[in-house]
Coordinates of C-alpha atoms and ligand atoms in Angstrom, one line a residue:
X63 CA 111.2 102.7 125.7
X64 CA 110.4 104.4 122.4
X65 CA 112.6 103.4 119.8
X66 CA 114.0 106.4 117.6
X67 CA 116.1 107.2 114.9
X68 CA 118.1 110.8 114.5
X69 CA 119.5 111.8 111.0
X70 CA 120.9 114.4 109.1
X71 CA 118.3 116.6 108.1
X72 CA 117.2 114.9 104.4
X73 CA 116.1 116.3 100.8
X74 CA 113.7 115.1 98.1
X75 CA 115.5 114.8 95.4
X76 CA 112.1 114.2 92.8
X77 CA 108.9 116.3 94.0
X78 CA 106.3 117.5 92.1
X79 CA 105.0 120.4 94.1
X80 CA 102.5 122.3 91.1
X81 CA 101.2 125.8 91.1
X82 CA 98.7 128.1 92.5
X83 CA 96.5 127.3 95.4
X84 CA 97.8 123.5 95.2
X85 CA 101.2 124.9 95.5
X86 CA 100.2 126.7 98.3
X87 CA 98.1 123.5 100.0
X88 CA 100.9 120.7 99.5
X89 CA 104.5 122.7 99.5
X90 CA 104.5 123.0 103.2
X91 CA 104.4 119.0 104.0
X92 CA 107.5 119.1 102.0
X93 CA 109.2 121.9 103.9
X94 CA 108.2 120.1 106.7
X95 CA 110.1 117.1 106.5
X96 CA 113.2 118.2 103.5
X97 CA 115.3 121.2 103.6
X98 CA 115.6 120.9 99.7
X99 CA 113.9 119.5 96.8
X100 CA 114.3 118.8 93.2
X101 CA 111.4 120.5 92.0
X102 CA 110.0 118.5 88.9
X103 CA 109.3 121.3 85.9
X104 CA 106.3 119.8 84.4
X105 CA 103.5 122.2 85.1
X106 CA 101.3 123.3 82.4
X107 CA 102.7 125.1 80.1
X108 CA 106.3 123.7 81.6
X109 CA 109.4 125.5 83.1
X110 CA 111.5 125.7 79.9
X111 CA 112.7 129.3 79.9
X112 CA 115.2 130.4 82.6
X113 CA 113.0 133.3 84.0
X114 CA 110.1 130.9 84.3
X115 CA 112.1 128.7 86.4
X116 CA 112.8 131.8 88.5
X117 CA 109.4 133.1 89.1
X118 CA 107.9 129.7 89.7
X119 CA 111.2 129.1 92.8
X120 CA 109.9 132.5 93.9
X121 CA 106.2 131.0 93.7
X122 CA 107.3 128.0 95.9
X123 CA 109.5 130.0 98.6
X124 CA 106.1 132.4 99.3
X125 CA 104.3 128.7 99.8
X126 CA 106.8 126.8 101.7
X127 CA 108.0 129.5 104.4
X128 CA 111.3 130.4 105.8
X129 CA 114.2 127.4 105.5
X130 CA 113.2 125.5 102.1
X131 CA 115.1 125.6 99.2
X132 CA 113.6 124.6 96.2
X133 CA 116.1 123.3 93.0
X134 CA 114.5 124.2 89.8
X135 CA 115.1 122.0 86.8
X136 CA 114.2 122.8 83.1
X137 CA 111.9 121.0 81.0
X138 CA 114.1 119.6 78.4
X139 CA 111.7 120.2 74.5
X140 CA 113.0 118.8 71.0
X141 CA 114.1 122.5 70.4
X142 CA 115.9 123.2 73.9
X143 CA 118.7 125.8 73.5
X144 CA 121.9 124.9 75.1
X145 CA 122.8 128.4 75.7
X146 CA 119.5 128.9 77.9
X147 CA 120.8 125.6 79.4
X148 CA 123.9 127.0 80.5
X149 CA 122.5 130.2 80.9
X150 CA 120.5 128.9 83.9
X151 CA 122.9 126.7 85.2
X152 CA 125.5 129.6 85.1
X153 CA 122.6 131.8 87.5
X154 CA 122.5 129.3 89.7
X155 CA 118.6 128.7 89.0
X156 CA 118.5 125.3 87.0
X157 CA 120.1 122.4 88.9
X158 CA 119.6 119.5 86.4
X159 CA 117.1 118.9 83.4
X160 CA 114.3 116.7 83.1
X161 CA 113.7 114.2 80.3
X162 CA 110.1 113.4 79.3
X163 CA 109.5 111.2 76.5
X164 CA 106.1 112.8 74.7
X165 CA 103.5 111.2 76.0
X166 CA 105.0 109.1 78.7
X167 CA 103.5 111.0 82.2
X168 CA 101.5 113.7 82.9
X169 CA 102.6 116.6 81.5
X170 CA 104.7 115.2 79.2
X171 CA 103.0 116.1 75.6
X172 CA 105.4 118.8 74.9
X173 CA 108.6 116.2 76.4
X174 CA 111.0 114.7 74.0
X175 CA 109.9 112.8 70.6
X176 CA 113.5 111.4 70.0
X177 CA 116.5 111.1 71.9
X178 CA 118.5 113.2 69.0
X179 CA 117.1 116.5 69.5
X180 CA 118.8 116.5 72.4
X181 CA 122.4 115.9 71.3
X182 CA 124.1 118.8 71.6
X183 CA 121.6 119.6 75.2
X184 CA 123.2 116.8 76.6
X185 CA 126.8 117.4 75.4
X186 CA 126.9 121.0 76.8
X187 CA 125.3 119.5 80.0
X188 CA 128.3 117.0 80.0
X189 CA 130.4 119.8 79.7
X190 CA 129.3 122.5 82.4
X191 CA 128.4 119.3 85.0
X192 CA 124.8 119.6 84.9
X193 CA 122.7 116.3 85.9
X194 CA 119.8 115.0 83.6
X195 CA 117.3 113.3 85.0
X196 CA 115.4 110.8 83.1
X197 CA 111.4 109.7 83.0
X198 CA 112.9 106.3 81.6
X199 CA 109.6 104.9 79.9
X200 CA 109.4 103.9 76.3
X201 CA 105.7 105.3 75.0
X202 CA 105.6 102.9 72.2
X203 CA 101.9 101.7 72.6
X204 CA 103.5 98.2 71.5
X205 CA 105.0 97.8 74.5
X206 CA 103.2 96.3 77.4
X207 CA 103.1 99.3 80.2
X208 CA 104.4 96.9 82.6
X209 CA 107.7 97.1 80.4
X210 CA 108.2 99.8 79.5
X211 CA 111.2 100.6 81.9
X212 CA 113.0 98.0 80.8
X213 CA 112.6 98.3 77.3
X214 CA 113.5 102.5 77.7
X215 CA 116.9 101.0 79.3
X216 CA 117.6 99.2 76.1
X217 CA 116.4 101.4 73.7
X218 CA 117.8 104.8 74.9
X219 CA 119.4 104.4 78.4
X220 CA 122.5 102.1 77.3
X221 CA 123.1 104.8 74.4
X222 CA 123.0 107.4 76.5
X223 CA 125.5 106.4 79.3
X224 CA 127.4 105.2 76.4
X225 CA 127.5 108.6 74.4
X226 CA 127.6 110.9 77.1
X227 CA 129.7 108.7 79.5
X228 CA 130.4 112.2 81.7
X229 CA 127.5 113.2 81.6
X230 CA 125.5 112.6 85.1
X231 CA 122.3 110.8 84.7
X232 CA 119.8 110.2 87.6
X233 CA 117.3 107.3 86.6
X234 CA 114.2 108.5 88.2
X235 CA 111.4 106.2 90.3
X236 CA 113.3 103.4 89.3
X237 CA 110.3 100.3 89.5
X238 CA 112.4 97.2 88.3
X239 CA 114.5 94.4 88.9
X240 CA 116.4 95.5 85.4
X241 CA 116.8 99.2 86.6
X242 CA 117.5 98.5 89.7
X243 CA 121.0 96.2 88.4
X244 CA 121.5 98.8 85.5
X245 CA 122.1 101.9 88.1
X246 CA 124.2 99.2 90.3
X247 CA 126.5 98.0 87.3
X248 CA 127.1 101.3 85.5
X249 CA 129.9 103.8 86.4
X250 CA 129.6 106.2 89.2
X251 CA 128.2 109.0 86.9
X252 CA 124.6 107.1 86.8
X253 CA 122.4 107.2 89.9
X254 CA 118.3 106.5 91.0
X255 CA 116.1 108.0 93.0
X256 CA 113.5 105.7 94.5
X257 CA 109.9 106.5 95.8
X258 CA 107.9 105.4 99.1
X259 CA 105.0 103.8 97.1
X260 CA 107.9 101.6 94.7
X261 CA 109.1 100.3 98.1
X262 CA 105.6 99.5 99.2
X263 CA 103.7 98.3 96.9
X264 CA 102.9 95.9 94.4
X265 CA 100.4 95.5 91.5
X266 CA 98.2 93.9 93.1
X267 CA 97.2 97.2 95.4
X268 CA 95.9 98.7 92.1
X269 CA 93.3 96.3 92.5
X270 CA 92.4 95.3 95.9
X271 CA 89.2 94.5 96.4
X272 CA 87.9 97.1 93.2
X273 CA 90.1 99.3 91.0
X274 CA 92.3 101.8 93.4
X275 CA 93.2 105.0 91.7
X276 CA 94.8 106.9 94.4
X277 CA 98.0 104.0 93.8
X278 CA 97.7 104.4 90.2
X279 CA 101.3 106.5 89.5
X280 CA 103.8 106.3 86.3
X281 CA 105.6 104.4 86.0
X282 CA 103.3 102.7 87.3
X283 CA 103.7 99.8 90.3
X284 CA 105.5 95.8 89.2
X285 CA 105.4 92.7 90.1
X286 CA 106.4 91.7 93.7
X287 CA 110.0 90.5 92.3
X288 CA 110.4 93.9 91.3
X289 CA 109.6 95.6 94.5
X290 CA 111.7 93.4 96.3
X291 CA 114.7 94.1 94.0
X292 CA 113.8 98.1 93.9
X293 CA 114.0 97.8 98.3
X294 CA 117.4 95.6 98.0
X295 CA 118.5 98.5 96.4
X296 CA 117.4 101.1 98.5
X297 CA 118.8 99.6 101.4
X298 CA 121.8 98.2 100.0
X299 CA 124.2 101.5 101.5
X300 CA 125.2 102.2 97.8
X301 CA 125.4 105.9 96.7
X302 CA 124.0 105.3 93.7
X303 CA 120.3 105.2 95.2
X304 CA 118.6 108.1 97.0
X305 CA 115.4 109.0 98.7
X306 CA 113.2 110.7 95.8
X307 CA 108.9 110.9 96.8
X308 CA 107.8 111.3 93.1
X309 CA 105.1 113.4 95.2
X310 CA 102.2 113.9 92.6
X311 CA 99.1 115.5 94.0
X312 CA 96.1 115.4 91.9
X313 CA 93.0 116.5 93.2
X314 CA 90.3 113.9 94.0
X315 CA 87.9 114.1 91.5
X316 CA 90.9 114.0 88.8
X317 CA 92.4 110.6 90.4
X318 CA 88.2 109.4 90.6
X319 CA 87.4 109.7 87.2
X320 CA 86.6 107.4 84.1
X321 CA 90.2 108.6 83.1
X322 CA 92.1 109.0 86.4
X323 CA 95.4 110.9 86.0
X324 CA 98.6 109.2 87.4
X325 CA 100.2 110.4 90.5
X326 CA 99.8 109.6 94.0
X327 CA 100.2 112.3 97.1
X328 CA 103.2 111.1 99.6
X329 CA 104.5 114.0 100.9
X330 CA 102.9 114.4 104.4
X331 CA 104.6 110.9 105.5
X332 CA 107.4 110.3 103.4
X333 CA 109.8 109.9 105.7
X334 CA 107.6 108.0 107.8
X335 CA 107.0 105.8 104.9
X336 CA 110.7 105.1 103.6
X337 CA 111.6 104.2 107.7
X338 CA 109.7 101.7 108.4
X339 CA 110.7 100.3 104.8
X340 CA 114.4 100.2 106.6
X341 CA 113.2 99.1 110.0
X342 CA 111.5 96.1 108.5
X343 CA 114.7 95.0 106.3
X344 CA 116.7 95.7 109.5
X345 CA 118.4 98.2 107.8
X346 CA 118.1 101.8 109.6
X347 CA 121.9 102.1 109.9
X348 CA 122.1 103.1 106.1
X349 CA 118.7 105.3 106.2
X350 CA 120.7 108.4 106.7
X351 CA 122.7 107.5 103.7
X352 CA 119.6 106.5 101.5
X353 CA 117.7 109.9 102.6
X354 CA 120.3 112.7 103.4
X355 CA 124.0 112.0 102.3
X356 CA 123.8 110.3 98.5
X357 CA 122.0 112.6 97.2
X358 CA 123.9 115.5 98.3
X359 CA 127.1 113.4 97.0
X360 CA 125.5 112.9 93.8
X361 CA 124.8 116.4 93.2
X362 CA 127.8 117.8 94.2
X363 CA 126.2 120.0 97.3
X364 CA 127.0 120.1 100.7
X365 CA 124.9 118.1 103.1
X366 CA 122.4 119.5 104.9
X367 CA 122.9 121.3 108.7
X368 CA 120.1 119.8 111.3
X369 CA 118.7 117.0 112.3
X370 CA 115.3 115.3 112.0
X371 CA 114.0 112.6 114.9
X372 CA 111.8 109.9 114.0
X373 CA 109.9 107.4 116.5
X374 CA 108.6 104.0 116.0
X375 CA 105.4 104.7 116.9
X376 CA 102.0 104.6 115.1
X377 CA 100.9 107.8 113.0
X378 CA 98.0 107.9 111.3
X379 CA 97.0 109.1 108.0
X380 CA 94.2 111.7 107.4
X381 CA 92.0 110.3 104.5
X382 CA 91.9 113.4 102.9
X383 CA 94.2 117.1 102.8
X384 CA 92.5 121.0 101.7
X385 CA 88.8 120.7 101.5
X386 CA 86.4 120.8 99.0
X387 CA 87.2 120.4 95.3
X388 CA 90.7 120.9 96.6
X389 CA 90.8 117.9 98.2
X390 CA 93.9 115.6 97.8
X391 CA 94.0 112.0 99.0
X392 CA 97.8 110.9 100.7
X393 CA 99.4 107.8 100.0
X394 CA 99.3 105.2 103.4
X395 CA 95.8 104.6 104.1
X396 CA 96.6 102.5 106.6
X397 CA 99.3 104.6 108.7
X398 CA 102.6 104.0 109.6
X399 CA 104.9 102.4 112.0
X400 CA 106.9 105.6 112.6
X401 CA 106.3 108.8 112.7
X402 CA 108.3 112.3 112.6
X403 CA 109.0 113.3 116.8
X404 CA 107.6 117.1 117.2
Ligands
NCD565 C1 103.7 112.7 87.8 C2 102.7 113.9 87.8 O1 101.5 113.8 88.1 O2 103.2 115.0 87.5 N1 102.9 111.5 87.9 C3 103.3 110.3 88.3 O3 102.5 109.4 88.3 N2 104.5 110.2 88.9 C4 104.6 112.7 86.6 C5 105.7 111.7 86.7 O4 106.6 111.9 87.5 O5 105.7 110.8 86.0
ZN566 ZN1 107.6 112.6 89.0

């Protein structure tokens, strides 16, 4: 007898879903699976202006069909306006703001060059109960890349929670041992969303057998200690850590290239991917909690009507999505152990 798994219908609460025709190509394999997403604002130029924010959810609603509700976020800059803050907030189009150190990720030039430029953001988003969501990577070339998580939590995490201690903080694609403790130890008001790939993988799939650029995302994939800490986490039935893809599409010949840009494409078997993380750690009891009910808590909203059905059965993974130059490569090469019931 096929084993399967029912849940409350889940959201993506970190999804990168771009613009134009690959907007229109990758939005529907999110649809598909989450009835809302956090919609990251880092296109190019970047979602910093209220009205951009609404024309772009417009932009995604004509892509993802009937039933999907995007959540906009604004692209916090060093001269972000906390009146266009509230503004947003107040029209019910931004949901939370997004934090990019300069430099740290794709998209990120115009982000944040220090911390204080955003004092009084982050106050009045204390204030009105709007979330920040953090990139939490230091881009200080002296620090090794493979630190720089750790370091940010030092350097401008601890300050943060410690300044703004109402202020809700999601700690994005947490990668670490020493995020993973720092979202468990501090107060209710700090959370993380974790992605498929950080639950999969370790460095060494960056180079298997030659260099691998369709794994290559920021911040980019640890050690093995760290992966095992990050899935502890996941499936440890604490609210504080929820289901978030970090989908990034790039397309092919921008991943395969002498400078490949960071991102990998998980969206058309998320879900598949983050159960059979919790089947193998014997731990689909809390599944629904990691990918449907904390996040939803965090964020204040209800959780979501419906129900999706997953199987453990095999479901395999096309090597490549769109055609052409349009081409995007999805994360699980080799498939999956469950798969979404039709
Ligand atoms: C993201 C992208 O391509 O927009 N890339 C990534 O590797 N995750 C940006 C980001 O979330 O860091
Ligand atoms: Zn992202």
């Amino acid at each position: 007898m096929t084993v399967t798994i029912t849940i409350r219908r889940p959201d993506d609460w970190h999804v990168h879903l771009r613009d134009g025709d690959m907007l229109r190509l990758v939005a529907p394999y999110t649809a598909r699976q989450f009835a809302r997403a956090i919609v990251m604002p880092n296109l190019a130029p970047p979602v910093t202006t209220v009205e951009q924010a609404a024309s772009y959810r417009d932009r995604i609603l004509a892509a993802a069909g009937e039933g999907f509700n995007p959540l906009m976020t604004c692209y916090l800059i060093d001269q972000v306006d906390p009146d266009e803050l509230s503004r947003g907030h107040a029209e019910g189009v931004w949901v939370a703001a997004k934090l990019y150190p300069a430099g740290a990720t794709t998209n990120s030039a115009r982000g944040v060059t220090d911390i204080a430029n955003l004092h009084a953001a982050l106050a009045r988003m204390e204030a009105i109960g709007m979330p920040l969501l953090v990139h939490g990577e230091v881009t200080d070339p002296q620090v090794d890349v493979f630190d720089r998580e750790a370091v940010f939590i030092d350097r401008v995490l601890e300050g943060l929670v410690r300044d703004f201690p109402a202020l809700k903080i999601v700690f994005e694609h947490i990668t670490t041992r020493q995020a993973a403790q720092f979202v468990a130890d501090a107060s209710a008001t700090v959370a993380a969303t974790i992605t498929p790939q950080h639950l999969m993988l370790n460095r060494n799939a960056l180079f298997q057998g030659g260099l691998r650029p369709h794994v290559y995302c920021l911040p980019v994939v640890k050690r093995e200690e760290h992966r095992l800490a990050v899935r502890a986490a996941a499936v440890s039935g604490s609210p504080k850590f929820f289901l978030g893809t970090d989908s990034a599409p790039h397309v092919v010949a921008a991943k395969e290239s002498s400078c490949g840009c960071a991102g990998l494409f998980n969206a058309p078997f998320a879900l598949e991917a983050y159960a059979q993380v919790f089947d193998e750690e014997g731990a689909l009891d809390r599944f629904e909690g990691f990918a449907s009910r904390h996040g939803p808590a965090f964020y204040g909203l209800p959780v979501n009507e419906g129900t999706v059905t997953l199987e453990r059965t095999a479901a395999t993974v096309p090597e490549q999505i769109g055609s052409g130059e349009a081409a995007v490569v999805p994360f699980g090469a080799g498939g999956f152990s469950w798969r979404v019931a039709s």
